[in-house]
Amino acid sequence: MSGQPYRLPANVGSGTTGRILDRSRRIAFSFDGKSLSGHPGDTVASALFANGIRLVGRSFKYHRPRGVIGSGADEPNALISVGESGRHEPNQRATQVELYDGLVSKSQNNWPNLKFDIGQINSKFSRLIPAGFYYKTFMWPQSAWMFYEHFIRNAAGLGTAASEPDPDTYEHMHATCDVLVVGGGVAGLAAAQSAAAAGARVMVVDECARLGGLADSSSGLIESSPQTEWVQSTVSTLAAAENVHLMTRTIAAGHYHHNWCLLLERVTDHDPSLAIQGAPRHRLWKVRANQIVMATGALERPLTFANNDRPGVLLASAARIYVNRYGVSPGRRGVVFTNNDDAYQTALDLTRAGVPLARVVDVRTDPRGELVEEARAAGIEVVTGMAVTNVDTVAAGAKIQSVKVAPYKAGSRIGGREERIECDFVAVSGGWNPAVHLYCHTSGKVKFDEDLQSFKPDRSFDQITPVGAANGTYDLDGLISEASNTGAAVAKKAVGSKVKRSKSDRPLASSPKAGKLEPVWFVPATGALNEGNKHFVDFQNDVTAADLELAAREGYRSVEHIKRYTTLGMATDQGKTSNINALGVLTGALQSAIPQIGTTTFRPPYTPISFGAIAGTNAGNRFLVVRRTPPYEWHCENRADFEPIGQWRRPYCYPKPGDSRHDAINREILSVRNEVGLLDASTLGKIELKGPDAAKLLDRVYTNTFSTLKVGKGRYGLMLNEEGFLMDDGVTVRLADDHFLMHTTSGGADRIAGWLEEWLQTEWSDLKVYVTPVTEQWAQFAIAGPNARNVLENLDGDIDFSADSFEFMSMKVGRLTGYPVRAFRISFSGELSYEIATPSNFGHSLWLALLEAGENHGIQAYGTEALHVLRAEKGFIVVGDESDGTVTPLDLGLGWAVSKKKDDYIGKRSLERAYLAAPKRKQLVGLLTQDPQEVLPDGAYAVAELKDKPPMEMIGQVTSAYWSPTVGRSIAMALIKDGRNRLGDVVDFPLDNGKVVKATIVDPVFYDKEGAKQNV
Amino acid sequence: MLMITCPVCGAEGDETDFHCGGQAHISRPASTDPHNVSDDAQRDYLYIRNNPKGLHREMWMCARGCGKWFHAERDTVTLEFKSYYGITESAPPSSSPNPAASKTTKKKSAGR
Amino acid sequence: MSDLQFRSALSHRRDEDLPMDLCVSLDEVSDRAMIDLRGSLDDPKFVAAATAALGVALPAQPRSSSVKGDITVLWMSVDQWLVTTPRGSEQALLSKLVKRLGNTFSFACDVSDARTIIRVSGGDARSVLMKGTSVDLQSPVVKPGWVRRLLFAEVAAACQFVHSDPDTFDVYVFRSYADYVWEWLLAVARKGARVQLYGKQEPPLV
Ligand SMILES: [Zn+2]
């Protein structure tokens, strides 16, 4: 473990350095395999600084060496991978990763290692990688794309995904609040305080581990004391309040319609040991806020000068934050480069902490703000009307040796004498941009502010109010006053509070009076044509000022197009540091002002959120909602091979030891054909309809007639949608004059109940019918096969199952071995078949009783695949197999179930439309392959004429195809153009693999055409 | 995530609690005179919908509350719900009309 | 029904030990039968018949319930109620209802096995349930007797606030979803994952 050579002593000069550090404890961590140490309170970035490590990664496109620029969410460069195996996560900002004992971190985007990176060669050929490089180069020749892609995927990309499953848990949480305050800095806390005092339920969220924002690193006093003292007491008050919820390590990732917000709380990232106690790693909050106060602060922007991306160039605010908060020096000797007063605070703080400062370089000719005077009085050397024009480096660009400084005049080339100043870091400030991202996620519009030279919130349809720096209010007293008033006002809107407020309810503050900022968008380098000098605008996406100018020269005018062409402001960064500077560069290139150019769209999330958090609790065995039928455990115990049918899990087949699926299915089919089988059909949709108009409703929703049905009898019905296409089918039974039981497909149960309700409420509100779904009330089993009656008669009960008493398509209510049942004589297999329904809690037991009763009759449970083959052998359709939302009953040869007498039913008028009534539509037919062993794949296309290669005219497709053990050959059903007139024709099915299957068109009933088997 | 209030039962909820049924007040020609529905009328009924910028009248259903359908007026620009009214009520005259929709509203009763 | 084998939706979980580190208690309430009752409050004959048969007035107020003796009536919609009664008594109650309702436009239907009830109880019950539903269970309207249909863990459910001290909710889920919801609750109810929303808290660092 090495020392921490850049760690500053705790007390130097008049200020405190390393305010939040616990210097009494050391923490061990590693970076690229090197063992290092830091202290509790450190981030990976501050600890790397302390250890003298400046080179933390390589850039996306040119693989240039990069260092830390910022101190928080705005960091575009220092993206690292943290954690190992399943806990490995790439693209974390080192500035936000809190140090913990044993943390393992790695740099990204370099190969074979950070110091020697082969991709750096991209830098040498950078003139060949201009804006739009991907679009221009890799488009041609097309055949080379595979080669290029291989190169790109390896050389570029941001980190790698974890290779192991993630061992952590994640969850969601919902919350409702009157006022959501985003940002726990001075403005956010002041707003929260007044909102809470007005009686509102307030949530305050901040992305950092600590509240207070920049209170410890910005100038000004509150109530004549350092800002952190006021922050401390306010946080204590808010924490003690019943109506306030304070959250740290939580980002407001997105703002959506009607003030719905997504927050990501990082629960264990700072201390993975919490996960052992059951804490989720991340918690995704879905918050509905009546009012939102956006106190997200502002982000400092860098300055655009030659080689401004070298490790050692960092934001002025970050430089003083590292000193004040973390007690680390960004280097041995620095230069401050600025166009505004705020950077003088950095100069003052650094000097106070004993960090040598060579110069403050100010582009302004006559800066006169109070901080400027203070710096001068402190003996800091200030040069004005000058700019840093270039950076000289050693160690292949990884270390700054000196900067060049020359007289600067906006818009002109650099002239005059150039001075070289030795230093190893440059703290830059180009002004501050309000962090308007959240504001813009939904309806918020921004406007350009000349004083700030940036965009600030303008108007929004949503109840979101920006305050403080996020609103462009940087003056401390003004900021507190604005936040405090806003907090009270929005609380009043939300809860109608009548608490009276006076001016004295808010703390008074004072801060140095600032001078005017001078916009600087581009500092030209000296030397001919700026050759070899890159001026970076977007560090994360490696977009330079020259790229933007090129895009403009090539004719791009819209900033949204330029963004996509150059990749500016994309990806995880969302233009936090780059957006305004890019617009500034474009003012020259496009010859228009920033307000006219406009800004690009900020999209959620503000910073990336984990996939785990999005999945939440729905991982592992909770990945999907799973529905179980009453005998589910029996299925499990009997080796059921399950298949998902919607959310249901249904046994597909029951392989015995040594059985293949195919063996099991064939055995199950033959047992139904020869003896008897038992099917769990509990998923079948069941809906009861009751009321004087129940029959009338059925006549309107089915194509056939139900009002004529006798009590105790059932009828098969087809349901169409209004477009005339088949939507559902099933048997409906009349329980009483005004009472019916409708069966729907398994997948249609909920949808059809909703459909009936919709028609009853919106179109036929005069019909008196109550619709009650009862799918879950009943377990239902099919007993099918020649021995079915024997099995049922084996059980005690009061139902006469004999052929004379219990006719086909009828139902009886009674008891079977004590259980209350509804028995139906219906068949989906063509065999003698009954369905027995019993209340679900008896389902498991009745299932066992039926198996026991059938033991001597050869009973076997059969699954959904056997069910499908059995019905296909009989030519029965399945909605969703033979129909796909474009198929009518007439197409399927089900005209017999379509009434010609009724005036109206849903879909009737559409069936008469020319397209649906046309001849030669695709019609349902059977297929027999010429090779009886060949089973066609589902969906295989039939062609009119076979050709060497596509295109070929498609005349239909296979809807179902199976091996039929009953007829001992393959069978299939298909929809073929004019199929019913083509019986006997042979058609070709060219398959994906080049093989062509020939099949003869036949009638779709393959077995027991006369229906003798169920008529016993 | 829109926030919706059911006018029937007063339940408040978001889009996961409600179901949007699309444009309101489209009358079903076959319900009036099933034997005299032109192809054009049937086409309009099935497929022709407005896509207004501004006020839009829609059908919604309180899926996790009372299960009842209702009408809502919603501004498609601000996404604000301007008013709610019963499923069997015709469009309120007070608000600015949705020309295409009101033209096809023939029935007084519920419009699908 | 003594010799009939009754198996509730979560009977297979009965012998399973609950994890020690749950911050709420979880139970299946399987001894309640349920009747789905439909009818119009505007029909005085229906209201009178239902009240007479149940011995308690139908709750007309949305999201409320009424209790008398063994019978609880939960509001489900403006024309729908879920009547719960001890298992074994439902057929008698149903017959009574059907007889009294006569030919009024109404429907009483036995749905005893369609749903099961998961009881979630403890000081953290509200926040545990709020991991799965957007309904604000901390709202002052959530008083004993409060009922609401909602989406819980992406599943259609109904929720009744039974009583406070400790906070106790009955979550009604359709039978087929019971195991999934149970599994889901076990995952979110771990002590280490407790969420305290609002109220006094440790002040965060500054
Ligand atoms: Zn409702």
mmCIF file of N, CA and C in Angstrom, chain B residues 27-69:
data_model
loop_
_atom_site.group_PDB
_atom_site.id
_atom_site.type_symbol
_atom_site.label_atom_id
_atom_site.label_comp_id
_atom_site.label_asym_id
_atom_site.label_seq_id
_atom_site.Cartn_x
_atom_site.Cartn_y
_atom_site.Cartn_z
ATOM 1 N N SER B 27 -70.347 6.704 -33.071
ATOM 2 C CA SER B 27 -71.561 5.887 -32.987
ATOM 3 C C SER B 27 -71.426 4.666 -33.893
ATOM 4 N N ARG B 28 -72.105 3.596 -33.491
ATOM 5 C CA ARG B 28 -72.024 2.330 -34.235
ATOM 6 C C ARG B 28 -73.201 2.275 -35.204
ATOM 7 N N PRO B 29 -72.930 2.398 -36.487
ATOM 8 C CA PRO B 29 -74.045 2.501 -37.436
ATOM 9 C C PRO B 29 -74.974 1.290 -37.392
ATOM 10 N N ALA B 30 -74.413 0.096 -37.186
ATOM 11 C CA ALA B 30 -75.246 -1.113 -37.221
ATOM 12 C C ALA B 30 -76.251 -1.162 -36.080
ATOM 13 N N SER B 31 -75.962 -0.423 -35.006
ATOM 14 C CA SER B 31 -76.911 -0.429 -33.890
ATOM 15 C C SER B 31 -78.175 0.330 -34.241
ATOM 16 N N THR B 32 -78.079 1.278 -35.170
ATOM 17 C CA THR B 32 -79.239 2.086 -35.542
ATOM 18 C C THR B 32 -80.062 1.380 -36.619
ATOM 19 N N ASP B 33 -79.401 0.972 -37.683
ATOM 20 C CA ASP B 33 -80.124 0.353 -38.794
ATOM 21 C C ASP B 33 -79.195 -0.670 -39.455
ATOM 22 N N PRO B 34 -79.206 -1.896 -38.928
ATOM 23 C CA PRO B 34 -78.197 -2.870 -39.365
ATOM 24 C C PRO B 34 -78.228 -3.185 -40.860
ATOM 25 N N HIS B 35 -79.381 -2.951 -41.499
ATOM 26 C CA HIS B 35 -79.462 -3.343 -42.913
ATOM 27 C C HIS B 35 -79.080 -2.231 -43.871
ATOM 28 N N ASN B 36 -78.858 -1.047 -43.334
ATOM 29 C CA ASN B 36 -78.511 0.060 -44.217
ATOM 30 C C ASN B 36 -77.257 0.782 -43.739
ATOM 31 N N VAL B 37 -76.190 0.042 -43.707
ATOM 32 C CA VAL B 37 -74.917 0.660 -43.327
ATOM 33 C C VAL B 37 -74.014 0.624 -44.558
ATOM 34 N N SER B 38 -73.641 1.796 -45.031
ATOM 35 C CA SER B 38 -72.804 1.837 -46.231
ATOM 36 C C SER B 38 -71.387 1.408 -45.882
ATOM 37 N N ASP B 39 -70.648 0.985 -46.889
ATOM 38 C CA ASP B 39 -69.253 0.619 -46.670
ATOM 39 C C ASP B 39 -68.477 1.790 -46.072
ATOM 40 N N ASP B 40 -68.776 2.999 -46.578
ATOM 41 C CA ASP B 40 -68.061 4.174 -46.076
ATOM 42 C C ASP B 40 -68.358 4.408 -44.601
ATOM 43 N N ALA B 41 -69.628 4.252 -44.239
ATOM 44 C CA ALA B 41 -70.000 4.482 -42.837
ATOM 45 C C ALA B 41 -69.311 3.452 -41.939
ATOM 46 N N GLN B 42 -69.254 2.212 -42.401
ATOM 47 C CA GLN B 42 -68.620 1.163 -41.610
ATOM 48 C C GLN B 42 -67.110 1.421 -41.502
ATOM 49 N N ARG B 43 -66.512 1.883 -42.593
ATOM 50 C CA ARG B 43 -65.074 2.209 -42.572
ATOM 51 C C ARG B 43 -64.792 3.323 -41.567
ATOM 52 N N ASP B 44 -65.605 4.365 -41.653
ATOM 53 C CA ASP B 44 -65.389 5.486 -40.732
ATOM 54 C C ASP B 44 -65.524 5.038 -39.280
ATOM 55 N N TYR B 45 -66.544 4.222 -39.051
ATOM 56 C CA TYR B 45 -66.795 3.732 -37.694
ATOM 57 C C TYR B 45 -65.610 2.911 -37.179
ATOM 58 N N LEU B 46 -65.056 2.087 -38.037
ATOM 59 C CA LEU B 46 -63.987 1.198 -37.589
ATOM 60 C C LEU B 46 -62.624 1.879 -37.510
ATOM 61 N N TYR B 47 -62.336 2.697 -38.483
ATOM 62 C CA TYR B 47 -60.930 3.089 -38.644
ATOM 63 C C TYR B 47 -60.628 4.575 -38.592
ATOM 64 N N ILE B 48 -61.604 5.430 -38.831
ATOM 65 C CA ILE B 48 -61.254 6.849 -38.955
ATOM 66 C C ILE B 48 -61.281 7.519 -37.581
ATOM 67 N N ARG B 49 -60.148 8.037 -37.185
ATOM 68 C CA ARG B 49 -60.015 8.640 -35.860
ATOM 69 C C ARG B 49 -59.373 10.014 -35.972
ATOM 70 N N ASN B 50 -59.698 10.856 -34.991
ATOM 71 C CA ASN B 50 -59.059 12.171 -34.930
ATOM 72 C C ASN B 50 -57.715 12.067 -34.226
ATOM 73 N N ASN B 51 -56.869 13.020 -34.522
ATOM 74 C CA ASN B 51 -55.605 13.106 -33.792
ATOM 75 C C ASN B 51 -55.366 14.569 -33.477
ATOM 76 N N PRO B 52 -56.261 15.143 -32.660
ATOM 77 C CA PRO B 52 -56.236 16.590 -32.495
ATOM 78 C C PRO B 52 -55.076 17.070 -31.631
ATOM 79 N N LYS B 53 -54.614 18.254 -31.947
ATOM 80 C CA LYS B 53 -53.689 18.951 -31.050
ATOM 81 C C LYS B 53 -54.579 19.856 -30.212
ATOM 82 N N GLY B 54 -54.694 19.523 -28.944
ATOM 83 C CA GLY B 54 -55.598 20.296 -28.091
ATOM 84 C C GLY B 54 -56.624 19.385 -27.451
ATOM 85 N N LEU B 55 -57.847 19.890 -27.396
ATOM 86 C CA LEU B 55 -58.878 19.158 -26.661
ATOM 87 C C LEU B 55 -59.260 17.856 -27.360
ATOM 88 N N HIS B 56 -59.301 16.775 -26.603
ATOM 89 C CA HIS B 56 -59.642 15.473 -27.151
ATOM 90 C C HIS B 56 -60.599 14.780 -26.179
ATOM 91 N N ARG B 57 -61.666 14.197 -26.742
ATOM 92 C CA ARG B 57 -62.613 13.482 -25.881
ATOM 93 C C ARG B 57 -62.367 11.994 -26.006
ATOM 94 N N GLU B 58 -62.193 11.373 -24.884
ATOM 95 C CA GLU B 58 -61.797 9.970 -24.877
ATOM 96 C C GLU B 58 -62.675 9.149 -23.945
ATOM 97 N N MET B 59 -62.642 7.834 -24.152
ATOM 98 C CA MET B 59 -63.267 6.926 -23.199
ATOM 99 C C MET B 59 -62.159 6.342 -22.325
ATOM 100 N N TRP B 60 -62.433 6.259 -21.042
ATOM 101 C CA TRP B 60 -61.500 5.650 -20.107
ATOM 102 C C TRP B 60 -62.258 4.653 -19.233
ATOM 103 N N MET B 61 -61.533 3.712 -18.676
ATOM 104 C CA MET B 61 -62.171 2.747 -17.790
ATOM 105 C C MET B 61 -61.387 2.627 -16.493
ATOM 106 N N CYS B 62 -62.110 2.634 -15.408
ATOM 107 C CA CYS B 62 -61.522 2.594 -14.063
ATOM 108 C C CYS B 62 -61.196 1.134 -13.726
ATOM 109 N N ALA B 63 -60.089 0.654 -14.294
ATOM 110 C CA ALA B 63 -59.793 -0.783 -14.251
ATOM 111 C C ALA B 63 -59.531 -1.296 -12.840
ATOM 112 N N ARG B 64 -58.921 -0.475 -12.002
ATOM 113 C CA ARG B 64 -58.581 -0.936 -10.653
ATOM 114 C C ARG B 64 -59.461 -0.283 -9.592
ATOM 115 N N GLY B 65 -60.535 0.328 -10.021
ATOM 116 C CA GLY B 65 -61.432 0.946 -9.040
ATOM 117 C C GLY B 65 -62.784 0.279 -9.140
ATOM 118 N N CYS B 66 -63.687 0.898 -9.906
ATOM 119 C CA CYS B 66 -65.054 0.383 -9.968
ATOM 120 C C CYS B 66 -65.321 -0.392 -11.247
ATOM 121 N N GLY B 67 -64.364 -0.405 -12.180
ATOM 122 C CA GLY B 67 -64.572 -1.145 -13.423
ATOM 123 C C GLY B 67 -65.499 -0.459 -14.399
ATOM 124 N N LYS B 68 -65.836 0.794 -14.138
ATOM 125 C CA LYS B 68 -66.798 1.484 -15.002
ATOM 126 C C LYS B 68 -66.084 2.358 -16.041
ATOM 127 N N TRP B 69 -66.738 2.462 -17.195
ATOM 128 C CA TRP B 69 -66.260 3.346 -18.248
ATOM 129 C C TRP B 69 -66.771 4.758 -18.006
#
